[in-house]
Amino acid sequence: MNTRGARLPRPELALFKDKIQSWGIVDQFGASSNLQQRKPEMGAYSAFLCKIQESALNCIFIDDKVGSVVNAQGLGFKGIVFSTTDELIRGLHNLLGDPVTCDRIYLKKNAKNLFCTMNTGSLQPDNFSQLLIFHHTGDRDLVVLKNEGDTWNYFHGSPTYDGTTYPDDPDTTSLALTMLEDISMEQKLKARDVILSYVNDDGLPQVSANTVNFFFSILMIYKAWFNKNLPRFCHCICANVFRFFAINDWTDKLPGVYEYLCRVLETRAFLHGSRYYKIPDWFTYILSDLCARRPSDEKLQRMRDLLVECVEERMGCDDNILGAAMRALSAQSLGLKNDRHLRILLESQQLDGGWELVWLWSCATKPLKIGSRGVVTAMAMDAIQRALI
C-alpha cells in the first residue's frame, strides 16, 4: 500500500485532496491536521500507523528531514533520508528488490564483456579479472579467458602496454591453476616448476629475531614476473602462489613461506597494502580462501587464528565497496559474522543490478589504475548469497 503523510492544515488539505487523488499512486493520505499530531513527534507516527492499520516493520519512511527519519526508524520504520530522486529510486529498489536476482541479470546482460577499465578510459581485457569473476560465480559463460602454454599472462592477446612487454606472471598463473578445474596435473606440475625457478638461490632464510632484517632478507624471494631482469616483490602475489601450492600439498617446496606470511599477518604489515594491490584486504582475502579450502589442515592453524584476528579488526574500518566485499567474503571463509559489510553491499547496489566501478589494482611504475564493475559485482553477489545460506 502506498500511503502518504504530510504536515498540512485543513484548508490546504482540502485544496490538495483532488490533486493528490489524480496522481493515482497514493492509496491513503494522512495530514497532521487530521491526526492532531505532527512530525517529528512520535505520536504522529503511531497515529498514522493506527490509521492505516499496519506495522512499522512493514513500512518505509521517506523524508528530507533527518530528525523525522530518526524518530520514525526508532519505531521500526525502514528510513530513507531524501537527497535526490535518483538516490531515492535506487534506495527503494534495494529495499524492495531481490539483490541476487538483479545481480545475475546484470552479469548475464554483460556476459563476455565484463572487462576492466583503466583510469584513461580505455578497456583492458585481461585474464586476472575474468578468473576472479569465474571464481565467485562459477559461470564460465560470463568470462573470456585466453592462454597458450603452461603459464598464464595477465593480458589478453599481445602483453604489451605503453611500449613495455610483460611476460607471464606467477600471480595470474597461480590464480588460474587454483580456480580452473580442467587443468591437468601435468600442466600444474610444469607451472609449479617454472614458479620455483624464480625463487632466489637462497630461498627463504630462517626467521630472525630482528624483524627489520627478516623482512629485508626476504624482499626478493618471489618475482612478480617470470623475468629475472624484473625482480619485483609483492606479498599478495606470494600469498596467491602459496595458496596454489598448499591446495596441491606442495608447501614443502616453499620452505619458510608459511612463516613469512604468518609474520606479515602477526605484525599487521599487510595494512600498508602492496606494490600492486593498494587495498590491504587483498592479502587476508586470498589467505582466508585458502583456509576455507583446507578447513581440516592443522598445518594452517596458526595462519587461521591470525586471520580471524586481522579480519575481525578490519570489520567496519571504512565503507570502501571493494574492501567491504573482500572483508565480507573473508569473514564467511573463516566462519565469522560480518553484517556491517553486507549492509554496505546491499545499500550500494545500482539500479542495473551491478555495483559501481572500483579500482582493483594499479601499475607500480605508471600513474595507472585498473578498475572493474564485473569483479566487485561478482564478489558482492557471492557474499550476499553465502549470507542467505
mmCIF file of C-alpha atoms in Angstrom:
data_model
loop_
_atom_site.group_PDB
_atom_site.id
_atom_site.type_symbol
_atom_site.label_atom_id
_atom_site.label_comp_id
_atom_site.label_asym_id
_atom_site.label_seq_id
_atom_site.Cartn_x
_atom_site.Cartn_y
_atom_site.Cartn_z
ATOM 1 C CA MET A 1 0.000 0.000 0.000
ATOM 2 C CA ASN A 2 1.319 3.437 -0.919
ATOM 3 C CA THR A 3 0.405 5.851 1.850
ATOM 4 C CA ARG A 4 1.396 9.445 2.298
ATOM 5 C CA GLY A 5 1.629 11.670 5.324
ATOM 6 C CA ALA A 6 2.049 15.422 5.320
ATOM 7 C CA ARG A 7 2.125 18.331 7.739
ATOM 8 C CA LEU A 8 -0.817 20.227 6.254
ATOM 9 C CA PRO A 9 -3.543 22.329 7.896
ATOM 10 C CA ARG A 10 -7.161 21.576 6.933
ATOM 11 C CA PRO A 11 -7.679 24.427 4.387
ATOM 12 C CA GLU A 12 -4.601 23.421 2.368
ATOM 13 C CA LEU A 13 -5.556 19.748 2.633
ATOM 14 C CA ALA A 14 -8.931 20.471 1.030
ATOM 15 C CA LEU A 15 -7.195 22.253 -1.855
ATOM 16 C CA PHE A 16 -4.717 19.422 -2.423
ATOM 17 C CA LYS A 17 -7.091 16.464 -1.976
ATOM 18 C CA ASP A 18 -8.313 16.248 -5.567
ATOM 19 C CA LYS A 19 -4.800 16.813 -6.912
ATOM 20 C CA ILE A 20 -3.375 14.032 -4.770
ATOM 21 C CA GLN A 21 -6.083 11.616 -5.883
ATOM 22 C CA SER A 22 -5.437 12.476 -9.529
ATOM 23 C CA TRP A 23 -1.871 11.172 -9.249
ATOM 24 C CA GLY A 24 -3.213 7.620 -8.945
ATOM 25 C CA ILE A 25 -0.250 6.436 -6.842
ATOM 26 C CA VAL A 26 -1.416 7.181 -3.300
ATOM 27 C CA ASP A 27 -3.786 4.735 -1.606
ATOM 28 C CA GLN A 28 -4.211 6.709 1.599
ATOM 29 C CA PHE A 29 -3.244 10.211 2.664
ATOM 30 C CA GLY A 30 -2.881 11.405 6.226
ATOM 31 C CA ALA A 31 -2.342 15.017 7.249
ATOM 32 C CA SER A 32 -1.225 16.368 10.610
ATOM 33 C CA SER A 33 -4.487 18.321 10.874
ATOM 34 C CA ASN A 34 -6.472 15.079 10.766
ATOM 35 C CA LEU A 35 -4.123 13.159 13.022
ATOM 36 C CA GLN A 36 -3.855 16.001 15.542
ATOM 37 C CA GLN A 37 -0.115 15.284 15.642
ATOM 38 C CA ARG A 38 2.802 16.433 13.543
ATOM 39 C CA LYS A 39 6.259 15.209 12.637
ATOM 40 C CA PRO A 40 8.712 14.607 14.187
ATOM 41 C CA GLU A 41 6.593 13.938 17.283
ATOM 42 C CA MET A 42 6.486 10.211 17.964
ATOM 43 C CA GLY A 43 2.744 10.315 18.392
ATOM 44 C CA ALA A 44 2.299 11.348 14.760
ATOM 45 C CA TYR A 45 3.856 8.122 13.526
ATOM 46 C CA SER A 46 1.836 5.999 15.931
ATOM 47 C CA ALA A 47 -1.377 7.737 14.919
ATOM 48 C CA PHE A 48 -0.562 7.228 11.239
ATOM 49 C CA LEU A 49 0.101 3.510 11.764
ATOM 50 C CA CYS A 50 -3.188 3.204 13.613
ATOM 51 C CA LYS A 51 -4.982 4.927 10.740
ATOM 52 C CA ILE A 52 -3.583 2.614 8.059
ATOM 53 C CA GLN A 53 -3.697 -0.491 10.300
ATOM 54 C CA GLU A 54 -0.130 -1.508 9.522
ATOM 55 C CA SER A 55 3.031 -2.423 11.465
ATOM 56 C CA ALA A 56 6.009 -0.065 11.317
ATOM 57 C CA LEU A 57 8.207 -3.025 10.380
ATOM 58 C CA ASN A 58 6.311 -3.277 7.093
ATOM 59 C CA CYS A 59 6.651 0.425 6.275
ATOM 60 C CA ILE A 60 9.279 2.629 4.623
ATOM 61 C CA PHE A 61 9.515 6.210 5.839
ATOM 62 C CA ILE A 62 10.938 8.851 3.467
ATOM 63 C CA ASP A 63 11.641 12.420 4.491
ATOM 64 C CA ASP A 64 14.171 15.129 3.737
ATOM 65 C CA LYS A 65 14.480 15.926 7.465
ATOM 66 C CA VAL A 66 16.985 13.735 9.313
ATOM 67 C CA GLY A 67 15.197 14.198 12.645
ATOM 68 C CA SER A 68 11.925 12.920 11.229
ATOM 69 C CA VAL A 69 13.613 9.833 9.757
ATOM 70 C CA VAL A 70 15.464 9.102 13.003
ATOM 71 C CA ASN A 71 12.271 9.139 15.073
ATOM 72 C CA ALA A 72 10.363 7.040 12.553
ATOM 73 C CA GLN A 73 13.158 4.496 12.281
ATOM 74 C CA GLY A 74 13.269 4.341 16.068
ATOM 75 C CA LEU A 75 9.712 2.971 15.941
ATOM 76 C CA GLY A 76 10.655 0.280 13.414
ATOM 77 C CA PHE A 77 10.150 2.003 10.058
ATOM 78 C CA LYS A 78 12.788 1.498 7.381
ATOM 79 C CA GLY A 79 14.090 5.028 6.992
ATOM 80 C CA ILE A 80 15.386 6.879 3.934
ATOM 81 C CA VAL A 81 16.637 10.457 4.077
ATOM 82 C CA PHE A 82 15.689 12.039 0.747
ATOM 83 C CA SER A 83 18.549 13.661 -1.153
ATOM 84 C CA THR A 84 17.820 13.278 -4.878
ATOM 85 C CA THR A 85 15.145 11.498 -6.878
ATOM 86 C CA ASP A 86 17.697 9.121 -8.416
ATOM 87 C CA GLU A 87 19.071 8.157 -4.993
ATOM 88 C CA LEU A 88 15.540 7.642 -3.672
ATOM 89 C CA ILE A 89 14.658 5.329 -6.566
ATOM 90 C CA ARG A 90 17.856 3.327 -6.009
ATOM 91 C CA GLY A 91 17.220 3.128 -2.266
ATOM 92 C CA LEU A 92 13.656 1.878 -2.730
ATOM 93 C CA HIS A 93 14.802 -0.579 -5.372
ATOM 94 C CA ASN A 94 17.398 -2.009 -2.998
ATOM 95 C CA LEU A 95 14.905 -2.279 -0.129
ATOM 96 C CA LEU A 96 12.177 -3.956 -2.162
ATOM 97 C CA GLY A 97 14.073 -5.890 -4.838
ATOM 98 C CA ASP A 98 15.957 -9.195 -4.831
ATOM 99 C CA PRO A 99 19.664 -8.241 -4.891
ATOM 100 C CA VAL A 100 20.943 -11.618 -6.109
ATOM 101 C CA THR A 101 18.434 -11.839 -8.967
ATOM 102 C CA CYS A 102 19.248 -8.280 -10.043
ATOM 103 C CA ASP A 103 22.959 -9.066 -9.794
ATOM 104 C CA ARG A 104 22.617 -12.113 -12.027
ATOM 105 C CA ILE A 105 20.654 -10.117 -14.585
ATOM 106 C CA TYR A 106 23.456 -7.534 -14.733
ATOM 107 C CA LEU A 107 26.179 -10.166 -15.137
ATOM 108 C CA LYS A 108 24.322 -12.136 -17.817
ATOM 109 C CA LYS A 109 23.420 -8.959 -19.710
ATOM 110 C CA ASN A 110 27.121 -8.045 -19.799
ATOM 111 C CA ALA A 111 28.484 -11.577 -20.276
ATOM 112 C CA LYS A 112 31.783 -11.784 -22.201
ATOM 113 C CA ASN A 113 32.141 -8.031 -21.828
ATOM 114 C CA LEU A 114 32.985 -7.712 -18.133
ATOM 115 C CA PHE A 115 36.432 -6.291 -18.812
ATOM 116 C CA CYS A 116 38.487 -3.903 -16.745
ATOM 117 C CA THR A 117 38.595 -0.176 -17.390
ATOM 118 C CA MET A 118 41.703 1.974 -16.952
ATOM 119 C CA ASN A 119 41.617 5.456 -15.496
ATOM 120 C CA THR A 120 42.498 6.630 -19.007
ATOM 121 C CA GLY A 121 39.043 5.493 -20.093
ATOM 122 C CA SER A 122 40.291 2.564 -22.197
ATOM 123 C CA LEU A 123 39.139 -1.026 -21.797
ATOM 124 C CA GLN A 124 41.755 -3.561 -20.734
ATOM 125 C CA PRO A 125 40.819 -7.185 -21.474
ATOM 126 C CA ASP A 126 42.728 -9.388 -19.040
ATOM 127 C CA ASN A 127 42.689 -12.904 -17.620
ATOM 128 C CA PHE A 128 43.037 -11.991 -13.941
ATOM 129 C CA SER A 129 39.722 -10.166 -13.530
ATOM 130 C CA GLN A 130 37.973 -12.853 -15.584
ATOM 131 C CA LEU A 131 39.283 -15.565 -13.269
ATOM 132 C CA LEU A 132 38.005 -13.656 -10.224
ATOM 133 C CA ILE A 133 34.551 -13.299 -11.790
ATOM 134 C CA PHE A 134 34.500 -17.012 -12.602
ATOM 135 C CA HIS A 135 35.637 -17.878 -9.065
ATOM 136 C CA HIS A 136 32.716 -16.018 -7.486
ATOM 137 C CA THR A 137 30.005 -17.008 -9.971
ATOM 138 C CA GLY A 138 31.054 -20.449 -11.154
ATOM 139 C CA ASP A 139 29.755 -19.450 -14.593
ATOM 140 C CA ARG A 140 32.326 -19.892 -17.377
ATOM 141 C CA ASP A 141 29.869 -18.362 -19.881
ATOM 142 C CA LEU A 142 30.302 -14.934 -18.264
ATOM 143 C CA VAL A 143 34.016 -14.611 -18.943
ATOM 144 C CA VAL A 144 36.645 -14.686 -21.672
ATOM 145 C CA LEU A 145 39.916 -16.497 -20.918
ATOM 146 C CA LYS A 146 42.859 -16.576 -23.307
ATOM 147 C CA ASN A 147 46.037 -18.557 -22.736
ATOM 148 C CA GLU A 148 48.611 -20.656 -24.547
ATOM 149 C CA GLY A 149 51.183 -22.737 -22.725
ATOM 150 C CA ASP A 150 51.625 -23.888 -19.154
ATOM 151 C CA THR A 151 51.861 -20.451 -17.527
ATOM 152 C CA TRP A 152 49.444 -17.540 -17.791
ATOM 153 C CA ASN A 153 49.722 -13.897 -18.730
ATOM 154 C CA TYR A 154 47.721 -11.097 -17.169
ATOM 155 C CA PHE A 155 46.840 -9.665 -20.581
ATOM 156 C CA HIS A 156 44.668 -10.974 -23.390
ATOM 157 C CA GLY A 157 46.485 -11.063 -26.695
ATOM 158 C CA SER A 158 49.728 -9.115 -27.009
ATOM 159 C CA PRO A 159 51.089 -8.469 -23.485
ATOM 160 C CA THR A 160 52.399 -5.041 -24.423
ATOM 161 C CA TYR A 161 51.326 -1.767 -22.888
ATOM 162 C CA ASP A 162 52.834 1.668 -23.433
ATOM 163 C CA GLY A 163 55.930 0.211 -25.064
ATOM 164 C CA THR A 164 56.597 -2.383 -22.349
ATOM 165 C CA THR A 165 56.109 -6.113 -22.990
ATOM 166 C CA TYR A 166 55.043 -8.054 -19.916
ATOM 167 C CA PRO A 167 55.928 -11.753 -19.541
ATOM 168 C CA ASP A 168 53.687 -14.382 -17.979
ATOM 169 C CA ASP A 169 53.428 -13.967 -14.228
ATOM 170 C CA PRO A 170 53.063 -16.200 -11.139
ATOM 171 C CA ASP A 171 50.027 -14.233 -9.886
ATOM 172 C CA THR A 172 47.763 -14.939 -12.876
ATOM 173 C CA THR A 173 49.242 -18.433 -13.276
ATOM 174 C CA SER A 174 48.556 -19.361 -9.641
ATOM 175 C CA LEU A 175 45.048 -17.906 -9.752
ATOM 176 C CA ALA A 176 44.184 -19.782 -12.962
ATOM 177 C CA LEU A 177 45.521 -23.104 -11.746
ATOM 178 C CA THR A 178 43.697 -22.672 -8.429
ATOM 179 C CA MET A 179 40.307 -21.727 -9.879
ATOM 180 C CA LEU A 180 40.067 -23.825 -13.053
ATOM 181 C CA GLU A 181 39.225 -27.486 -12.569
ATOM 182 C CA ASP A 182 40.002 -28.595 -16.118
ATOM 183 C CA ILE A 183 43.769 -28.100 -15.785
ATOM 184 C CA SER A 184 45.675 -31.371 -15.851
ATOM 185 C CA MET A 185 48.129 -32.267 -13.110
ATOM 186 C CA GLU A 186 50.853 -32.396 -15.770
ATOM 187 C CA GLN A 187 50.198 -28.737 -16.608
ATOM 188 C CA LYS A 188 50.128 -27.804 -12.929
ATOM 189 C CA LEU A 189 53.450 -29.503 -12.315
ATOM 190 C CA LYS A 190 55.060 -27.696 -15.251
ATOM 191 C CA ALA A 191 53.743 -24.357 -13.994
ATOM 192 C CA ARG A 192 54.915 -25.186 -10.468
ATOM 193 C CA ASP A 193 58.431 -25.846 -11.707
ATOM 194 C CA VAL A 194 58.501 -22.559 -13.607
ATOM 195 C CA ILE A 195 57.407 -20.702 -10.469
ATOM 196 C CA LEU A 196 60.081 -22.461 -8.399
ATOM 197 C CA SER A 197 62.742 -21.418 -10.893
ATOM 198 C CA TYR A 198 62.018 -17.812 -9.939
ATOM 199 C CA VAL A 199 62.681 -18.276 -6.241
ATOM 200 C CA ASN A 200 66.088 -16.788 -5.404
ATOM 201 C CA ASP A 201 69.089 -19.035 -4.815
ATOM 202 C CA ASP A 202 68.980 -18.630 -1.034
ATOM 203 C CA GLY A 203 65.266 -19.407 -0.718
ATOM 204 C CA LEU A 204 63.550 -18.216 2.458
ATOM 205 C CA PRO A 205 66.028 -17.581 5.257
ATOM 206 C CA GLN A 206 65.498 -18.703 8.827
ATOM 207 C CA VAL A 207 63.282 -16.305 10.769
ATOM 208 C CA SER A 208 65.409 -13.756 12.542
ATOM 209 C CA ALA A 209 64.556 -12.246 15.868
ATOM 210 C CA ASN A 210 65.232 -8.928 14.166
ATOM 211 C CA THR A 211 62.021 -8.190 12.237
ATOM 212 C CA VAL A 212 63.632 -5.490 10.097
ATOM 213 C CA ASN A 213 66.435 -7.810 8.962
ATOM 214 C CA PHE A 214 63.907 -10.594 8.417
ATOM 215 C CA PHE A 215 61.752 -8.573 6.046
ATOM 216 C CA PHE A 216 64.764 -7.116 4.261
ATOM 217 C CA SER A 217 66.248 -10.557 3.694
ATOM 218 C CA ILE A 218 63.111 -11.971 2.062
ATOM 219 C CA LEU A 219 62.489 -8.971 -0.160
ATOM 220 C CA MET A 220 63.453 -10.690 -3.407
ATOM 221 C CA ILE A 221 62.039 -14.167 -2.789
ATOM 222 C CA TYR A 222 59.270 -14.010 -5.348
ATOM 223 C CA LYS A 223 59.406 -12.159 -8.588
ATOM 224 C CA ALA A 224 56.154 -10.644 -9.787
ATOM 225 C CA TRP A 225 57.018 -11.619 -13.352
ATOM 226 C CA PHE A 226 58.677 -14.621 -14.982
ATOM 227 C CA ASN A 227 61.650 -12.479 -15.939
ATOM 228 C CA LYS A 228 64.890 -12.475 -13.963
ATOM 229 C CA ASN A 229 65.532 -8.888 -15.078
ATOM 230 C CA LEU A 230 62.327 -7.710 -13.348
ATOM 231 C CA PRO A 231 62.928 -8.555 -9.681
ATOM 232 C CA ARG A 232 59.651 -7.280 -8.207
ATOM 233 C CA PHE A 233 58.147 -8.446 -4.936
ATOM 234 C CA CYS A 234 54.561 -8.368 -3.658
ATOM 235 C CA HIS A 235 53.335 -10.167 -0.531
ATOM 236 C CA CYS A 236 49.862 -10.591 -2.096
ATOM 237 C CA ILE A 237 51.408 -12.447 -5.046
ATOM 238 C CA CYS A 238 53.371 -14.510 -2.533
ATOM 239 C CA ALA A 239 50.065 -15.390 -0.802
ATOM 240 C CA ASN A 240 48.470 -16.322 -4.123
ATOM 241 C CA VAL A 241 51.373 -18.603 -5.043
ATOM 242 C CA PHE A 242 51.326 -20.205 -1.589
ATOM 243 C CA ARG A 243 47.579 -20.915 -1.928
ATOM 244 C CA PHE A 244 48.201 -22.721 -5.222
ATOM 245 C CA PHE A 245 50.994 -24.790 -3.691
ATOM 246 C CA ALA A 246 49.092 -25.511 -0.453
ATOM 247 C CA ILE A 247 45.949 -26.895 -2.095
ATOM 248 C CA ASN A 248 48.187 -29.257 -4.073
ATOM 249 C CA ASP A 249 50.205 -30.331 -0.987
ATOM 250 C CA TRP A 250 53.433 -28.785 -2.255
ATOM 251 C CA THR A 251 54.228 -26.470 0.664
ATOM 252 C CA ASP A 252 57.418 -28.434 1.320
ATOM 253 C CA LYS A 253 58.686 -26.898 -1.917
ATOM 254 C CA LEU A 254 58.411 -23.459 -0.318
ATOM 255 C CA PRO A 255 60.320 -23.703 2.966
ATOM 256 C CA GLY A 256 59.825 -20.589 5.026
ATOM 257 C CA VAL A 257 56.932 -19.047 3.060
ATOM 258 C CA TYR A 258 54.278 -20.074 5.589
ATOM 259 C CA GLU A 259 56.295 -18.488 8.386
ATOM 260 C CA TYR A 260 56.722 -15.315 6.332
ATOM 261 C CA LEU A 261 53.003 -14.997 5.591
ATOM 262 C CA CYS A 262 52.145 -15.525 9.256
ATOM 263 C CA ARG A 263 54.636 -12.818 10.245
ATOM 264 C CA VAL A 264 53.040 -10.375 7.793
ATOM 265 C CA LEU A 265 49.701 -11.091 9.478
ATOM 266 C CA GLU A 266 51.074 -11.064 13.011
ATOM 267 C CA THR A 267 52.868 -7.727 12.612
ATOM 268 C CA ARG A 268 49.955 -6.266 10.584
ATOM 269 C CA ALA A 269 52.496 -5.345 7.886
ATOM 270 C CA PHE A 270 49.820 -6.112 5.266
ATOM 271 C CA LEU A 271 47.960 -2.950 6.305
ATOM 272 C CA HIS A 272 50.374 -0.958 4.133
ATOM 273 C CA GLY A 273 48.914 -2.521 1.005
ATOM 274 C CA SER A 274 51.347 -3.646 -1.673
ATOM 275 C CA ARG A 275 53.110 -2.515 -4.807
ATOM 276 C CA TYR A 276 50.147 -3.552 -6.972
ATOM 277 C CA TYR A 277 47.256 -4.043 -4.536
ATOM 278 C CA LYS A 278 46.661 -0.836 -2.595
ATOM 279 C CA ILE A 279 43.739 -2.154 -0.522
ATOM 280 C CA PRO A 280 45.117 -4.220 2.412
ATOM 281 C CA ASP A 281 42.198 -6.678 2.339
ATOM 282 C CA TRP A 282 43.513 -8.461 -0.766
ATOM 283 C CA PHE A 283 46.052 -10.279 1.412
ATOM 284 C CA THR A 284 43.577 -11.579 4.000
ATOM 285 C CA TYR A 285 41.021 -12.327 1.262
ATOM 286 C CA ILE A 286 43.456 -14.689 -0.522
ATOM 287 C CA LEU A 287 44.606 -16.480 2.635
ATOM 288 C CA SER A 288 41.080 -16.775 4.062
ATOM 289 C CA ASP A 289 40.039 -18.500 0.842
ATOM 290 C CA LEU A 290 42.940 -20.921 1.282
ATOM 291 C CA CYS A 291 41.814 -21.740 4.836
ATOM 292 C CA ALA A 292 38.256 -22.320 3.608
ATOM 293 C CA ARG A 293 39.584 -24.766 1.012
ATOM 294 C CA ARG A 294 41.620 -26.601 3.675
ATOM 295 C CA PRO A 295 39.354 -26.493 6.760
ATOM 296 C CA SER A 296 40.938 -29.565 8.385
ATOM 297 C CA ASP A 297 44.565 -28.740 7.646
ATOM 298 C CA GLU A 298 46.221 -28.461 11.065
ATOM 299 C CA LYS A 299 49.366 -27.025 9.461
ATOM 300 C CA LEU A 300 47.384 -23.858 8.696
ATOM 301 C CA GLN A 301 46.036 -23.363 12.224
ATOM 302 C CA ARG A 302 48.394 -20.549 13.177
ATOM 303 C CA MET A 303 47.529 -18.705 9.968
ATOM 304 C CA ARG A 304 43.822 -19.330 10.555
ATOM 305 C CA ASP A 305 43.979 -17.886 14.078
ATOM 306 C CA LEU A 306 45.873 -14.816 12.878
ATOM 307 C CA LEU A 307 43.414 -14.288 10.041
ATOM 308 C CA VAL A 308 40.486 -14.339 12.464
ATOM 309 C CA GLU A 309 42.172 -11.593 14.496
ATOM 310 C CA CYS A 310 43.018 -9.490 11.441
ATOM 311 C CA VAL A 311 39.630 -9.839 9.744
ATOM 312 C CA GLU A 312 37.773 -9.003 12.959
ATOM 313 C CA GLU A 313 39.959 -5.910 13.422
ATOM 314 C CA ARG A 314 39.171 -4.763 9.876
ATOM 315 C CA MET A 315 35.402 -5.072 10.247
ATOM 316 C CA GLY A 316 33.767 -1.686 9.811
ATOM 317 C CA CYS A 317 37.061 0.122 9.167
ATOM 318 C CA ASP A 318 35.671 2.000 6.143
ATOM 319 C CA ASP A 319 32.866 1.999 3.571
ATOM 320 C CA ASN A 320 35.028 1.147 0.550
ATOM 321 C CA ILE A 321 32.863 -1.133 -1.601
ATOM 322 C CA LEU A 322 35.670 -3.433 -2.786
ATOM 323 C CA GLY A 323 37.081 -3.644 0.739
ATOM 324 C CA ALA A 324 33.613 -4.392 2.133
ATOM 325 C CA ALA A 325 33.121 -7.211 -0.378
ATOM 326 C CA MET A 326 36.505 -8.777 0.387
ATOM 327 C CA ARG A 327 36.088 -8.404 4.155
ATOM 328 C CA ALA A 328 32.624 -9.991 3.973
ATOM 329 C CA LEU A 329 33.970 -12.912 1.929
ATOM 330 C CA SER A 330 36.987 -13.319 4.228
ATOM 331 C CA ALA A 331 34.753 -13.402 7.304
ATOM 332 C CA GLN A 332 32.494 -16.006 5.702
ATOM 333 C CA SER A 333 35.503 -18.160 4.739
ATOM 334 C CA LEU A 334 36.563 -18.120 8.390
ATOM 335 C CA GLY A 335 33.074 -18.721 9.809
ATOM 336 C CA LEU A 336 32.670 -15.173 11.164
ATOM 337 C CA LYS A 337 29.622 -12.892 11.009
ATOM 338 C CA ASN A 338 30.067 -9.577 9.255
ATOM 339 C CA ASP A 339 26.667 -7.901 8.955
ATOM 340 C CA ARG A 340 28.108 -4.391 8.664
ATOM 341 C CA HIS A 341 29.784 -5.024 5.336
ATOM 342 C CA LEU A 342 26.836 -6.970 3.979
ATOM 343 C CA ARG A 343 24.699 -3.934 4.745
ATOM 344 C CA ILE A 344 27.157 -1.716 2.869
ATOM 345 C CA LEU A 345 26.944 -4.011 -0.153
ATOM 346 C CA LEU A 346 23.140 -4.198 -0.110
ATOM 347 C CA GLU A 347 22.779 -0.434 0.166
ATOM 348 C CA SER A 348 25.227 0.336 -2.642
ATOM 349 C CA GLN A 349 23.777 -1.847 -5.403
ATOM 350 C CA GLN A 350 22.972 0.191 -8.508
ATOM 351 C CA LEU A 351 19.681 0.218 -10.419
ATOM 352 C CA ASP A 352 21.039 -2.004 -13.210
ATOM 353 C CA GLY A 353 21.851 -4.726 -10.651
ATOM 354 C CA GLY A 354 25.610 -4.209 -10.605
ATOM 355 C CA TRP A 355 27.903 -2.260 -8.315
ATOM 356 C CA GLU A 356 29.733 0.894 -9.278
ATOM 357 C CA LEU A 357 33.247 0.681 -10.729
ATOM 358 C CA VAL A 358 36.025 0.240 -8.161
ATOM 359 C CA TRP A 359 39.797 0.445 -8.627
ATOM 360 C CA LEU A 360 41.175 -3.075 -8.208
ATOM 361 C CA TRP A 361 44.899 -2.665 -8.663
ATOM 362 C CA SER A 362 47.466 -0.301 -10.092
ATOM 363 C CA CYS A 363 50.602 -0.230 -12.200
ATOM 364 C CA ALA A 364 53.655 0.188 -9.996
ATOM 365 C CA THR A 365 55.707 2.334 -12.368
ATOM 366 C CA LYS A 366 52.990 4.402 -14.047
ATOM 367 C CA PRO A 367 50.111 6.589 -12.758
ATOM 368 C CA LEU A 368 47.662 3.956 -13.973
ATOM 369 C CA LYS A 369 44.712 2.426 -12.130
ATOM 370 C CA ILE A 370 42.640 -0.527 -13.336
ATOM 371 C CA GLY A 371 39.023 -0.834 -12.262
ATOM 372 C CA SER A 372 36.046 -3.101 -12.798
ATOM 373 C CA ARG A 373 32.326 -3.334 -12.191
ATOM 374 C CA GLY A 374 32.237 -7.034 -13.025
ATOM 375 C CA VAL A 375 34.676 -8.171 -10.325
ATOM 376 C CA VAL A 376 33.074 -6.266 -7.449
ATOM 377 C CA THR A 377 29.591 -7.283 -8.653
ATOM 378 C CA ALA A 378 30.591 -10.966 -8.692
ATOM 379 C CA MET A 379 32.187 -10.639 -5.243
ATOM 380 C CA ALA A 380 29.148 -8.846 -3.816
ATOM 381 C CA MET A 381 26.743 -11.435 -5.220
ATOM 382 C CA ASP A 382 28.802 -14.269 -3.760
ATOM 383 C CA ALA A 383 28.950 -12.596 -0.329
ATOM 384 C CA ILE A 384 25.187 -11.945 -0.286
ATOM 385 C CA GLN A 385 24.398 -15.488 -1.453
ATOM 386 C CA ARG A 386 26.611 -17.015 1.231
ATOM 387 C CA ALA A 387 24.871 -14.900 3.878
ATOM 388 C CA LEU A 388 21.487 -16.251 2.774
ATOM 389 C CA ILE A 389 22.521 -19.905 3.152
#
